[in-house]
Coordinates of C-alpha atoms and ligand atoms in Angstrom, one line a residue:
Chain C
X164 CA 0.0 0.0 0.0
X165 CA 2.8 2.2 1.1
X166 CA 4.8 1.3 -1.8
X167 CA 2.1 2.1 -4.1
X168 CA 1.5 5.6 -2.3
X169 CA 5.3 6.2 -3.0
X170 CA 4.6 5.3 -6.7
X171 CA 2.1 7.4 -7.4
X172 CA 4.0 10.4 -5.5
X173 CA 7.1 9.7 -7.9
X174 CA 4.9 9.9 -10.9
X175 CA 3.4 12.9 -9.4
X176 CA 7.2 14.6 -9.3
X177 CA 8.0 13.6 -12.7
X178 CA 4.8 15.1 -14.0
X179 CA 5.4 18.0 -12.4
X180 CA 9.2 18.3 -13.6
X181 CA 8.1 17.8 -16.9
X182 CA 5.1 20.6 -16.5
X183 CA 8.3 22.9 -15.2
X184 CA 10.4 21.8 -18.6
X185 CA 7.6 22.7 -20.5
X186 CA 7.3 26.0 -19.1
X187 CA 10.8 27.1 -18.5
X188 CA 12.6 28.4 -22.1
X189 CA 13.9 25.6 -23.6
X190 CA 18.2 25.2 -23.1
X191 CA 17.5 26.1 -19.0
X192 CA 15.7 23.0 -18.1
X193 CA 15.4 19.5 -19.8
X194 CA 12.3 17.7 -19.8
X195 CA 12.1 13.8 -18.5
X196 CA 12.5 12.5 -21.8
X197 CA 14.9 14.0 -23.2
X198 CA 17.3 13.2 -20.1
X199 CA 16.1 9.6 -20.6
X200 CA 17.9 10.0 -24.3
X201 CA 20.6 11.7 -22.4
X202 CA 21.1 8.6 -20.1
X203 CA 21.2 6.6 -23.0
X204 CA 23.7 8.4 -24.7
X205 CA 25.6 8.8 -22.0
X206 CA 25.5 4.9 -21.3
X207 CA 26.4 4.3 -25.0
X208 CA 29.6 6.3 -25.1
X209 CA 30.7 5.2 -22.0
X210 CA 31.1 8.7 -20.0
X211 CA 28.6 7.6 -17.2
X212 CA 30.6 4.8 -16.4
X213 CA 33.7 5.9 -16.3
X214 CA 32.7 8.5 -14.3
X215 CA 31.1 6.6 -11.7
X216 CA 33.8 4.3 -11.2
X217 CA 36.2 6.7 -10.7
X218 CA 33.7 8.3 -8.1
X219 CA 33.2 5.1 -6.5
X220 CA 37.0 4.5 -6.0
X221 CA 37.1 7.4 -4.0
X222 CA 33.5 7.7 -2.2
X223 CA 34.5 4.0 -1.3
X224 CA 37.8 4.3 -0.3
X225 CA 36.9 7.4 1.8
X226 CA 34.1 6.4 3.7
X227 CA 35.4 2.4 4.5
X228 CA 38.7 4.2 6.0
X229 CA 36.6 6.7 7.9
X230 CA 34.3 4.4 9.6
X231 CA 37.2 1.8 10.2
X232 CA 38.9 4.7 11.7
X233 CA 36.5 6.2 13.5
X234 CA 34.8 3.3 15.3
X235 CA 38.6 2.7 16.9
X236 CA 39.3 6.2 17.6
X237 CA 35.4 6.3 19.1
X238 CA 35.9 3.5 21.1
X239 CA 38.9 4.0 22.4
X240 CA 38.4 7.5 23.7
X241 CA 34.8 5.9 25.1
X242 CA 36.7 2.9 26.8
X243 CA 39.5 5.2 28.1
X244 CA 38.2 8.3 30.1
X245 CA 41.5 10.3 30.4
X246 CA 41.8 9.6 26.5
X247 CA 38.4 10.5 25.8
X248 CA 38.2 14.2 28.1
X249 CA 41.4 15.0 26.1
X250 CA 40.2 14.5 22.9
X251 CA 36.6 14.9 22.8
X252 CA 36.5 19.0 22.8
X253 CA 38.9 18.9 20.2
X254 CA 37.0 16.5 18.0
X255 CA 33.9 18.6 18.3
X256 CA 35.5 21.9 17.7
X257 CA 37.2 20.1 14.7
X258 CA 33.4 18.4 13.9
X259 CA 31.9 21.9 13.9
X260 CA 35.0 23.8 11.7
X261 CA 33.6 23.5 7.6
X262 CA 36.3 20.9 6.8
X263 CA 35.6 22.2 2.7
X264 CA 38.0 24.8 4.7
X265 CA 40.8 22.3 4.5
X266 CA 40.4 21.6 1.0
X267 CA 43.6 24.7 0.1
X268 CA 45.9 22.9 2.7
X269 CA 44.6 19.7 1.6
X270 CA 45.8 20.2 -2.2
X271 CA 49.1 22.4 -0.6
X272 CA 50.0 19.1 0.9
X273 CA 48.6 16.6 -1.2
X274 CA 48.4 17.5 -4.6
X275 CA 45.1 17.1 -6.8
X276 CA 45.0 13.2 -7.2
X277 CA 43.9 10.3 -5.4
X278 CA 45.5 10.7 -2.3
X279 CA 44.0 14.4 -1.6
X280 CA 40.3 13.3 -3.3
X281 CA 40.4 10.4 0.0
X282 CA 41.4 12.9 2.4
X283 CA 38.6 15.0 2.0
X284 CA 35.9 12.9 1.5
X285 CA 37.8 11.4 5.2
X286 CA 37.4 14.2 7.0
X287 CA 33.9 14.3 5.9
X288 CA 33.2 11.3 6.9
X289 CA 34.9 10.2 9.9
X290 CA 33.3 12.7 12.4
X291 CA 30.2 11.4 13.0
X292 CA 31.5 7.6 13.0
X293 CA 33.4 9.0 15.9
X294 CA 31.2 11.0 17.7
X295 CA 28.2 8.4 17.4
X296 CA 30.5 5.8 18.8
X297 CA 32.1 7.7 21.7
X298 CA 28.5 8.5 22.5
X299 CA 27.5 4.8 22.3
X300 CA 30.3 3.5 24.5
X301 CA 29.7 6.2 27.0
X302 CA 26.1 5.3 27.3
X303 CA 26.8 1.7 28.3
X304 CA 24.3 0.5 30.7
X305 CA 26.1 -0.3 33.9
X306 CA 23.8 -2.2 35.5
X307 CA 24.5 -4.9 32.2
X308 CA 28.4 -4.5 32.8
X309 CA 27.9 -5.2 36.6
X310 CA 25.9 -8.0 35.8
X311 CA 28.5 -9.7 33.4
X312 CA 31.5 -8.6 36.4
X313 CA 29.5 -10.8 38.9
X314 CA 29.6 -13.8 36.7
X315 CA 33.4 -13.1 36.7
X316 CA 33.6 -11.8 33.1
X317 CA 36.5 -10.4 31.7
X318 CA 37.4 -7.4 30.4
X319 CA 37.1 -8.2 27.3
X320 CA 34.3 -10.5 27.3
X321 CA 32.3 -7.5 29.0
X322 CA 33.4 -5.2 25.6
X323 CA 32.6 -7.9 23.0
X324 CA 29.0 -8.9 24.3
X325 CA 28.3 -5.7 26.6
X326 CA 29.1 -2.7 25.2
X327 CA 30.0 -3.5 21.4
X328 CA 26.4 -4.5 21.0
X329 CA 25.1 -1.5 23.0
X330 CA 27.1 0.5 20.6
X331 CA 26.0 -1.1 17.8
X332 CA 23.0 1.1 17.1
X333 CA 24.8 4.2 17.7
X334 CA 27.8 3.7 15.3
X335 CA 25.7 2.4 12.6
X336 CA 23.4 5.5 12.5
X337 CA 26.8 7.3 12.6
X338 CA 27.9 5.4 9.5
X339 CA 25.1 6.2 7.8
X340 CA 25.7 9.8 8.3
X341 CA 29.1 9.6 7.5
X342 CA 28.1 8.1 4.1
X343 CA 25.7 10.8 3.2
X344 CA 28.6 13.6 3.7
X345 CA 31.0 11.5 2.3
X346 CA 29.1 11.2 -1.0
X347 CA 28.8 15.0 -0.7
X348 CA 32.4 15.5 0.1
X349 CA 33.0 13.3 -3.2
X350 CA 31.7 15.9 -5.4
X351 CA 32.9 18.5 -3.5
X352 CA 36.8 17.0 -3.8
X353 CA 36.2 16.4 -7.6
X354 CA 35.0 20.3 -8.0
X355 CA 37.9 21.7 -6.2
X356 CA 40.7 19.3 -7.0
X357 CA 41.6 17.3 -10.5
X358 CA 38.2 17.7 -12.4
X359 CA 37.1 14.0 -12.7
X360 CA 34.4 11.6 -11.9
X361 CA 30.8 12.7 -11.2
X362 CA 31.5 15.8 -9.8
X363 CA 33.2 16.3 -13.1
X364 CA 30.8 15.8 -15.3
X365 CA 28.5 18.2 -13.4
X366 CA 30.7 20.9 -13.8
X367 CA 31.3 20.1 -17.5
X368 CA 27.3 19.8 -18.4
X369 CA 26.8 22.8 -16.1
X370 CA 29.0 25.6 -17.4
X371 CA 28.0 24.3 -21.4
X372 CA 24.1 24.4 -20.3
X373 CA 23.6 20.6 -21.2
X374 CA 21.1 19.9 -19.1
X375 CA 20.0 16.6 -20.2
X376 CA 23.2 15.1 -19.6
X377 CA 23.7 17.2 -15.9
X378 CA 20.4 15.8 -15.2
X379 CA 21.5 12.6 -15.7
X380 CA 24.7 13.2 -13.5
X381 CA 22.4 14.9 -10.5
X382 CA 20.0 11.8 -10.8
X383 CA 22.8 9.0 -10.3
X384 CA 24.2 11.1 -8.0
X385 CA 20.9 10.6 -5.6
X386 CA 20.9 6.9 -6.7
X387 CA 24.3 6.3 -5.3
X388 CA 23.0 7.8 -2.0
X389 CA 19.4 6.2 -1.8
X390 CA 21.1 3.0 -2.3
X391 CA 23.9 2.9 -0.1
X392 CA 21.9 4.8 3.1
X393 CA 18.9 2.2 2.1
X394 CA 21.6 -0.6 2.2
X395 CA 22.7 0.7 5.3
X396 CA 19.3 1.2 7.4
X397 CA 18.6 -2.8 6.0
X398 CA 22.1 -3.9 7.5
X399 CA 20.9 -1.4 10.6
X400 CA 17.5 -3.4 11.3
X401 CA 19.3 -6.6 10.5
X402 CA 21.7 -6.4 12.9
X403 CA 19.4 -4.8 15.7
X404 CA 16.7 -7.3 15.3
X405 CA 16.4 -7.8 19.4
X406 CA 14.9 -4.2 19.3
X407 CA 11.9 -4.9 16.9
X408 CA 11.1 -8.5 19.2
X409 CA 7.1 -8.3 19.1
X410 CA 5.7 -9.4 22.0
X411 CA 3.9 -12.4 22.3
Chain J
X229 CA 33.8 -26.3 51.1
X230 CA 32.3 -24.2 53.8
X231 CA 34.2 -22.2 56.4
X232 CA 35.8 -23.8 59.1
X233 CA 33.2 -23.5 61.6
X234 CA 30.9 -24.7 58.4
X235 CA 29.1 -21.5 57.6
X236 CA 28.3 -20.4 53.8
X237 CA 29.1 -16.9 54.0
X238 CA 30.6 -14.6 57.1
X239 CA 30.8 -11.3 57.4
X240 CA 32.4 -10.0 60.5
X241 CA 33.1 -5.9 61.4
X242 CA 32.5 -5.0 57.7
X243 CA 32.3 -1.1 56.8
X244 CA 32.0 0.7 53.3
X245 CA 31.7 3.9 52.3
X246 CA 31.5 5.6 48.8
X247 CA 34.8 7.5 48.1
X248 CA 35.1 10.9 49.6
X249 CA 31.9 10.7 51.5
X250 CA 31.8 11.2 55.3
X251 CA 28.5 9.0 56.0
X252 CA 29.4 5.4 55.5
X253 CA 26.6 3.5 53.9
X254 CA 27.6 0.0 55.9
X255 CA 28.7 0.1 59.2
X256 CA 30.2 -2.6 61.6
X257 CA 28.2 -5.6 60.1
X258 CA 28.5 -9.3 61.5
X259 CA 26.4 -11.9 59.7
X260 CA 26.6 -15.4 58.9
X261 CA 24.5 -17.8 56.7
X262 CA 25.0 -21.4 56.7
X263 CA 24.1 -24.0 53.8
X264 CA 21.0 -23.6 52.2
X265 CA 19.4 -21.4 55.1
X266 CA 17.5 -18.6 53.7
X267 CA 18.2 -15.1 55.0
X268 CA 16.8 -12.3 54.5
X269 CA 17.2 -9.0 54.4
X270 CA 15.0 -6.3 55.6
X271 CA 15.2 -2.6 55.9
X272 CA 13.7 0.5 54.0
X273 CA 15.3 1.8 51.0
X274 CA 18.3 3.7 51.1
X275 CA 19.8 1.7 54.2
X276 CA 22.9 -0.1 52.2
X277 CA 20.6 -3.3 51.4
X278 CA 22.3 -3.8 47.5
X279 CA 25.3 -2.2 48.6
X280 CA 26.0 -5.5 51.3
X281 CA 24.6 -8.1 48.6
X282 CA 27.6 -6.6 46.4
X283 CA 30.2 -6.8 49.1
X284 CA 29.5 -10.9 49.7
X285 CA 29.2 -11.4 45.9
X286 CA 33.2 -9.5 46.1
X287 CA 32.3 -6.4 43.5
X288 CA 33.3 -4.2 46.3
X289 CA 35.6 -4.7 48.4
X290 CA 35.0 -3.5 52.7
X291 CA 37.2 -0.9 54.0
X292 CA 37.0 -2.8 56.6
X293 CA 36.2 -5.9 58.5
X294 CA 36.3 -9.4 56.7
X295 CA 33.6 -11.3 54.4
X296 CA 34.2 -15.4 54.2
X297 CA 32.1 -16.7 51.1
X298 CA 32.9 -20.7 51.3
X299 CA 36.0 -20.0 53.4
X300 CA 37.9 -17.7 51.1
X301 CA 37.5 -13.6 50.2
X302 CA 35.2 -14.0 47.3
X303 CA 35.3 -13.8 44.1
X304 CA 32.5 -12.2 41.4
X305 CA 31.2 -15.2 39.9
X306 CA 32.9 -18.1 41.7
X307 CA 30.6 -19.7 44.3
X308 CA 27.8 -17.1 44.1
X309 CA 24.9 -16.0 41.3
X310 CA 23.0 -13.1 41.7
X311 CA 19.3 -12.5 40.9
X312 CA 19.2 -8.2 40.3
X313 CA 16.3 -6.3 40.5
X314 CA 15.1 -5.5 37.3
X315 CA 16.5 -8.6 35.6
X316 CA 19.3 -7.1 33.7
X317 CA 19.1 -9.6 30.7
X318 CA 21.2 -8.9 27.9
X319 CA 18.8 -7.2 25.6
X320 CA 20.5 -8.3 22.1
X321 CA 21.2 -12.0 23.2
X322 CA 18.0 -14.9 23.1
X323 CA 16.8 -16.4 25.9
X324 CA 19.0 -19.1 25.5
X325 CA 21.6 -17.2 25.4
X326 CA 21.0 -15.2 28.3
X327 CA 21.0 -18.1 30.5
X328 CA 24.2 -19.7 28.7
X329 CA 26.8 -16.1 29.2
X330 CA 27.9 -17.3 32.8
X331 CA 29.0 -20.7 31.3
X332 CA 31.1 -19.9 28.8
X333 CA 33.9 -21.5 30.8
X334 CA 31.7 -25.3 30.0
X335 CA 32.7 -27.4 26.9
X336 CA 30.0 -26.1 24.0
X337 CA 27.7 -29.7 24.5
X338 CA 27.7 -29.1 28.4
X339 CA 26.6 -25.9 28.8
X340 CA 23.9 -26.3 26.1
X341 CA 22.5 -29.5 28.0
X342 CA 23.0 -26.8 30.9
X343 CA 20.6 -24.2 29.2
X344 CA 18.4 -26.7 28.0
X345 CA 17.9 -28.0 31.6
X346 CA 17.6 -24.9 33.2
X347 CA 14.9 -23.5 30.4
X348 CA 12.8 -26.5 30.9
X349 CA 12.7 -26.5 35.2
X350 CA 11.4 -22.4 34.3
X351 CA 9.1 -23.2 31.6
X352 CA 10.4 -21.1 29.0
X353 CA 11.9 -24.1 26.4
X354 CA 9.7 -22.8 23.5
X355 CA 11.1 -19.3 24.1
X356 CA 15.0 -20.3 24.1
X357 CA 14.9 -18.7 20.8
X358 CA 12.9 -15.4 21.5
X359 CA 14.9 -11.8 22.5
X360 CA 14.2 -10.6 26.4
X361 CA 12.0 -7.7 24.6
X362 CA 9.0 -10.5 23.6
X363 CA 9.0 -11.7 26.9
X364 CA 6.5 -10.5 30.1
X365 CA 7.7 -9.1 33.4
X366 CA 7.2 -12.7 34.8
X367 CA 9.1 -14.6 32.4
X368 CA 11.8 -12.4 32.2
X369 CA 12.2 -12.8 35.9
X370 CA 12.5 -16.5 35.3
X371 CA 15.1 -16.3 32.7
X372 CA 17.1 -14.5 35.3
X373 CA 16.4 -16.2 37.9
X374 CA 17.1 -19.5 35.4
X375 CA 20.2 -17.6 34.7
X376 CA 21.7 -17.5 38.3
X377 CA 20.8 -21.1 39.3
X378 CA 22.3 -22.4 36.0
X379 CA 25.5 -21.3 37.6
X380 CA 24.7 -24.3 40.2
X381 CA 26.1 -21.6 42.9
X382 CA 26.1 -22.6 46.4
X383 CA 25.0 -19.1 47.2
X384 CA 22.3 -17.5 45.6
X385 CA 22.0 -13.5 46.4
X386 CA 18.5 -11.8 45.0
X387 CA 18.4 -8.0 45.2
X388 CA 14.3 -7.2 45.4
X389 CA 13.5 -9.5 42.6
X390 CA 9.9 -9.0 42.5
X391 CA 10.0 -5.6 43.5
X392 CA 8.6 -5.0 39.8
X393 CA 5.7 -7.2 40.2
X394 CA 2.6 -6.3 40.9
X395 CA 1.2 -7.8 44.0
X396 CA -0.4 -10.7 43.0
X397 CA 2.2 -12.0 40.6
X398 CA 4.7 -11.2 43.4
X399 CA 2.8 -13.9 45.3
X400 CA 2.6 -16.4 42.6
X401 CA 6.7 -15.8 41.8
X402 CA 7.5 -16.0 45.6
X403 CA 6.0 -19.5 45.4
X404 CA 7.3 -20.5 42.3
X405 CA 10.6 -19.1 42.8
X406 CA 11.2 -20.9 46.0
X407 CA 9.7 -24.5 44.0
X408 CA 12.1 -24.0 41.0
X409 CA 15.1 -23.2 43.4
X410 CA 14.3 -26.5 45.1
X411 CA 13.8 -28.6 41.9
X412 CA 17.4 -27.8 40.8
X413 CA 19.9 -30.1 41.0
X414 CA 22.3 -30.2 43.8
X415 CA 22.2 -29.9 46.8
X416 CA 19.7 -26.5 47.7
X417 CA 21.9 -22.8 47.9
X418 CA 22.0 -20.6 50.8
X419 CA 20.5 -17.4 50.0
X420 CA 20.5 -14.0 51.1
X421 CA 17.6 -12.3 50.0
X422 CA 17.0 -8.3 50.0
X423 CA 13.3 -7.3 50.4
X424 CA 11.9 -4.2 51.5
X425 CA 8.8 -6.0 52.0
X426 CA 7.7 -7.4 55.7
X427 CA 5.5 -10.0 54.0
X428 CA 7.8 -11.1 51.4
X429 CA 10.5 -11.7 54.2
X430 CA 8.1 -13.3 56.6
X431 CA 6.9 -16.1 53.7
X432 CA 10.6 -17.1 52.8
X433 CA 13.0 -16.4 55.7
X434 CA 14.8 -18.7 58.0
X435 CA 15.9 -15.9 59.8
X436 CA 15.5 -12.2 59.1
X437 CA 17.7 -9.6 59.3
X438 CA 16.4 -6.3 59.7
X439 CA 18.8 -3.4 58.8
X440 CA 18.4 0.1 60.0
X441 CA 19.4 2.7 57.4
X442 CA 22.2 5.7 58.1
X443 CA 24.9 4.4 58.4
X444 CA 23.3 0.8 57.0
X445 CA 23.5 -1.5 60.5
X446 CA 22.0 -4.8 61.5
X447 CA 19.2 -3.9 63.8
X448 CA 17.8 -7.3 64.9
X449 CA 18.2 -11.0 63.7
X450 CA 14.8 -12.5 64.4
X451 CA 14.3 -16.3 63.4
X452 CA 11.3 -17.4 61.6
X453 CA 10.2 -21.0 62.9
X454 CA 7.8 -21.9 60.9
X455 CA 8.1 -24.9 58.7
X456 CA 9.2 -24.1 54.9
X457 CA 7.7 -23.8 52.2
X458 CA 4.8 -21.7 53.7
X459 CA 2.3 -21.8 50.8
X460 CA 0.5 -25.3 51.9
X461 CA 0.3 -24.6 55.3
X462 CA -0.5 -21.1 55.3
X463 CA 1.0 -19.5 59.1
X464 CA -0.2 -15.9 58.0
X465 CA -3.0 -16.2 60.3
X466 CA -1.1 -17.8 63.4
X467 CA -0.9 -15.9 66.2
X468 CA 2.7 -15.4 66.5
X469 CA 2.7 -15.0 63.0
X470 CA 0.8 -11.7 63.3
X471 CA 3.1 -10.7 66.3
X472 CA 6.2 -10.9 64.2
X473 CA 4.5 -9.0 61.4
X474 CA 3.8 -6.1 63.9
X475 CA 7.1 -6.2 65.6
X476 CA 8.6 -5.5 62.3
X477 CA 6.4 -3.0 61.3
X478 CA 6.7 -1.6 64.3
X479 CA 10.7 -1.2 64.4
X480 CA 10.7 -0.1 60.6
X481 CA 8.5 2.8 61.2
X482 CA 10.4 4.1 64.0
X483 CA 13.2 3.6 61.8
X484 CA 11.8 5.5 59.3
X485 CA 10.3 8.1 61.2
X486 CA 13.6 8.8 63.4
X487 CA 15.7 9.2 59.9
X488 CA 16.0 12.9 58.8
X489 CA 16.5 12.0 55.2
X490 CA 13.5 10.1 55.2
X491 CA 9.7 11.4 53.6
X492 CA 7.9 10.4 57.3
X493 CA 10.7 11.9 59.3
X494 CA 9.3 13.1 62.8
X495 CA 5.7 12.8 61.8
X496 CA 5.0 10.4 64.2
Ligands
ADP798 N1 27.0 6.4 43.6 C1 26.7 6.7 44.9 N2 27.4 7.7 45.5 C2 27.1 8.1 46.8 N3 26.1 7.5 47.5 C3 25.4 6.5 47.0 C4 25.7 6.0 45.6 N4 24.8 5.0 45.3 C5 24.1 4.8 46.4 N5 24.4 5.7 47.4 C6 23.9 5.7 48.8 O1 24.2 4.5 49.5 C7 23.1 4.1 50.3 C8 22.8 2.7 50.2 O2 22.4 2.3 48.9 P1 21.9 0.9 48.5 O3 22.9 -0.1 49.0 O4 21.6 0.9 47.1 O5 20.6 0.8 49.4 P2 19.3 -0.1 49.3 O6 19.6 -1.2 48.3 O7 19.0 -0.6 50.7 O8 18.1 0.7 48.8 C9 22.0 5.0 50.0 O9 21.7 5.9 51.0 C10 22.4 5.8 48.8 O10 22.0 7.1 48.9
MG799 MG1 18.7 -1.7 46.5

């Protein structure tokens, strides 16, 4: 029912985006169809493609080495309080600076390749990995750690099946948020440094007023994210099943 | 395995305090329980009740004075299991599993026999599979309790553990609490069991001990003669039955209504 709902409103936005192309004078706007052509075009020659895999490479290599980073960084400044008061205002004030600040420095240091792309899409993403994990460790419920202590659990029995799965739900909604700005940070780092990728093409399409093809561009741009948070929330309610129990 | 003298658990001179804080919570305490006897403890809120069931299961240690749980300082998890208030199951682990995280020490085919015999004494073998957040108040009190006695401790230590019940499944529980504990194999645990209820203590104690609160210390130790389990033969309405209830009633409200920090203070 919901589904269908969500049909009929997607029909509803392409009618009205191509009520808007029919309005607007024509080389500003491009109607549905003729960014369909567009796609296929696109697809044809190969640019799409290209394109997104060189995207990918770096959204990917970004956002895997931010969350991998940040759970450890997270957790360790969670499970170590002298660690964690050191570095937590420092991580916040860091969290709150615009890290597209950076981006000068970045290519001062780094250059305008790979390397530099990674970096930035990094910094993107890494803050919330860590600041959702710190939160989740710090949140561990005590009563569950002193119950595991008086069955003479270790330390490290109390993190792997106490607070790692009391985290759980907190560092995966931080992933999930450090995706979304690391997709963003993506075509940020391909506007400011080497002109490739997605981010690429959009500048190309934009500044020659071919909006077909940037339509196509700003639609699998939105596809990459739908599918990776959606993948993301899935894995989330997977692995949080115990939550969503119904009673009997 | 007892102490020398054959008692389960002794506590002699024992005081605690939390750090930096003039008032101690526990102060001088002497107590003993033997083998299986069931003690319990009494006292209104506030007066150090969880803070001595954590001293003789060894997650704190006294200042001062010495606790003897089976002869030697104890040790979380070695001879004793503890029941908490409010269950504390492990919210992202099944039922099964719950009751199997204090035997991870067993070979893999014992400790499931283990679970699998300890699900069926508390009824709950066609919910090994289901997460703590499907289950009732009253069946998540049996996994917990299922969880302690799995342990096979010779001391079992509940902390209020109907205190979430409402009255009439407190009853039921009390009973079938006391059967289940019973029915398990082995040779039946002491206990030492914190109430804040007169009633509760009067149906399961062999001897109550009534704590006054500020700094927490033993008031009385009355023993309750009669005859265990007290469901068949119901003693509520014998005489000294009724005496005992008002005596304790009696010295907890003067407790209560002599302690400044306390909602009744001087309003006697
Ligand atoms: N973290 C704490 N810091 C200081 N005092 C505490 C703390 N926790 C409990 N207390 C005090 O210790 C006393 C005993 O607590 P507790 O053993 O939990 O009592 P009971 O179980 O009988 O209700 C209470 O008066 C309480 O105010
Ligand atoms: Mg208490």
């Amino acid at each position: 029912m919901i589904a269908l709902l969500r049909l009929g409103f997607l029909a509803g936005l392409v009618l009205l985006w191509w009520i808007a192309s029919v309005q607007v004078p024509r080389g500003l706007f491009a109607s549905p169809l003729e960014t369909m052509e567009a796609a296929g075009r696109m697809l044809a020659e190969d640019r799409l493609g290209a394109a997104l895999s060189a995207s990918l490479k770096i959204y990917a290599t970004g956002t895997l080495l931010a969350a991998a980073a940040g759970i450890a960084l997270g957790a360790a400044m969670g499970l170590w309080r002298p660690f964690g008061r050191t570095l937590d205002i420092f991580v916040y004030a860091l969290a709150a600076t615009p890290r597209v600040a950076f981006i000068p420095l970045i290519i001062t240091l780094l250059g305008l390749g790979f390397e530099a792309k990674t970096l930035i899409i990094f910094l993107g993403a890494v803050m919330p990995v860590i600041l959702n994990t710190y939160t989740g460790v710090l949140n561990t419920d005590r009563d569950l750690v002193e119950m595991a202590r008086a069955t003479g659990a270790s330390q490290g029995r109390i993190f792997w099946h106490i607070v790692l799965p009391g985290t759980l739900p907190f560092l995966l909604t931080g992933i999930r948020l450090g995706a979304t700005i690391g997709l963003i940070n993506t075509v940020v780092a391909e506007l400011y440094t080497a002109v490739t990728g997605l981010g690429g093409l959009l500048a190309l399409y934009g500044s020659r007023f071919q909006m077909a093809e940037y339509f196509v561009v700003v639609l699998t741009l939105s596809l990459i994210g739908v599918t990776v948070t959606e993948g993301l929330r899935l894995a989330e309610r997977r692995l949080t099943r115990w939550r969503a129990a119904e009673t009997v | 395995m007892t102490g020398t003298d054959g008692t389960l658990v002794s506590l002699a001179g024992v005081s605690w305090s939390f750090d930096g804080s003039p008032a101690p919570v526990l102060q001088g305490v002497d107590l003993t329980v033997a083998p299986g006897e069931v003690v319990v403890v009494l006292g209104p809120s506030g007066c150090g009740k969880t803070t001595l069931l954590r001293i003789i299961a060894g997650l704190l240690r006294p200042e001062c004075g010495t606790v003897r749980v089976a002869g030697h300082a104890p040790v979380p998890g070695q001879d004793s299991a503890i029941v908490f208030q409010g269950y504390r199951l492990l919210p992202w682990k099944t039922v099964a599993q719950n009751i199997g995280f204090a035997l991870h020490a067993l070979p893999l085919a014992e400790r499931e026999a283990r679970v699998a015999g300890y699900l069926d004494l508390v009824g709950l073998a066609k919910f090994a599979g289901a997460y703590p957040a499907a289950l009732s108040g009253g069946m998540r009190q049996r996994v917990a309790l299922a969880r302690a006695l799995a342990c096979q401790p010779r001391l079992l230590l509940m902390d209020e553990p109907f205190a979430a019940l409402d009255a009439q499944s407190r009853e039921l529980m009390q009973m079938e609490t006391m059967r289940l504990i019973a029915g398990a194999e082995g040779p039946a645990p002491g206990i030492v069991f914190v109430t804040h209820s007169v009633d509760e203590a009067l149906m399961l104690a062999d001897r109550i001990v009534l704590m006054s609160p500020r700094p927490g210390r033993i008031d009385q130790i009355l023993p309750v003669g009669f005859p265990r389990p007290r469901w068949q033969a119901d003693p509520r309405h014998a005489p000294e039955f009724a005496q005992l209830r008002q005596h304790l009633w009696d010295r907890l409200r003067a407790m209560v209504l002599s302690d400044p920090q306390s909602d009744f203070y001087g309003r006697g």
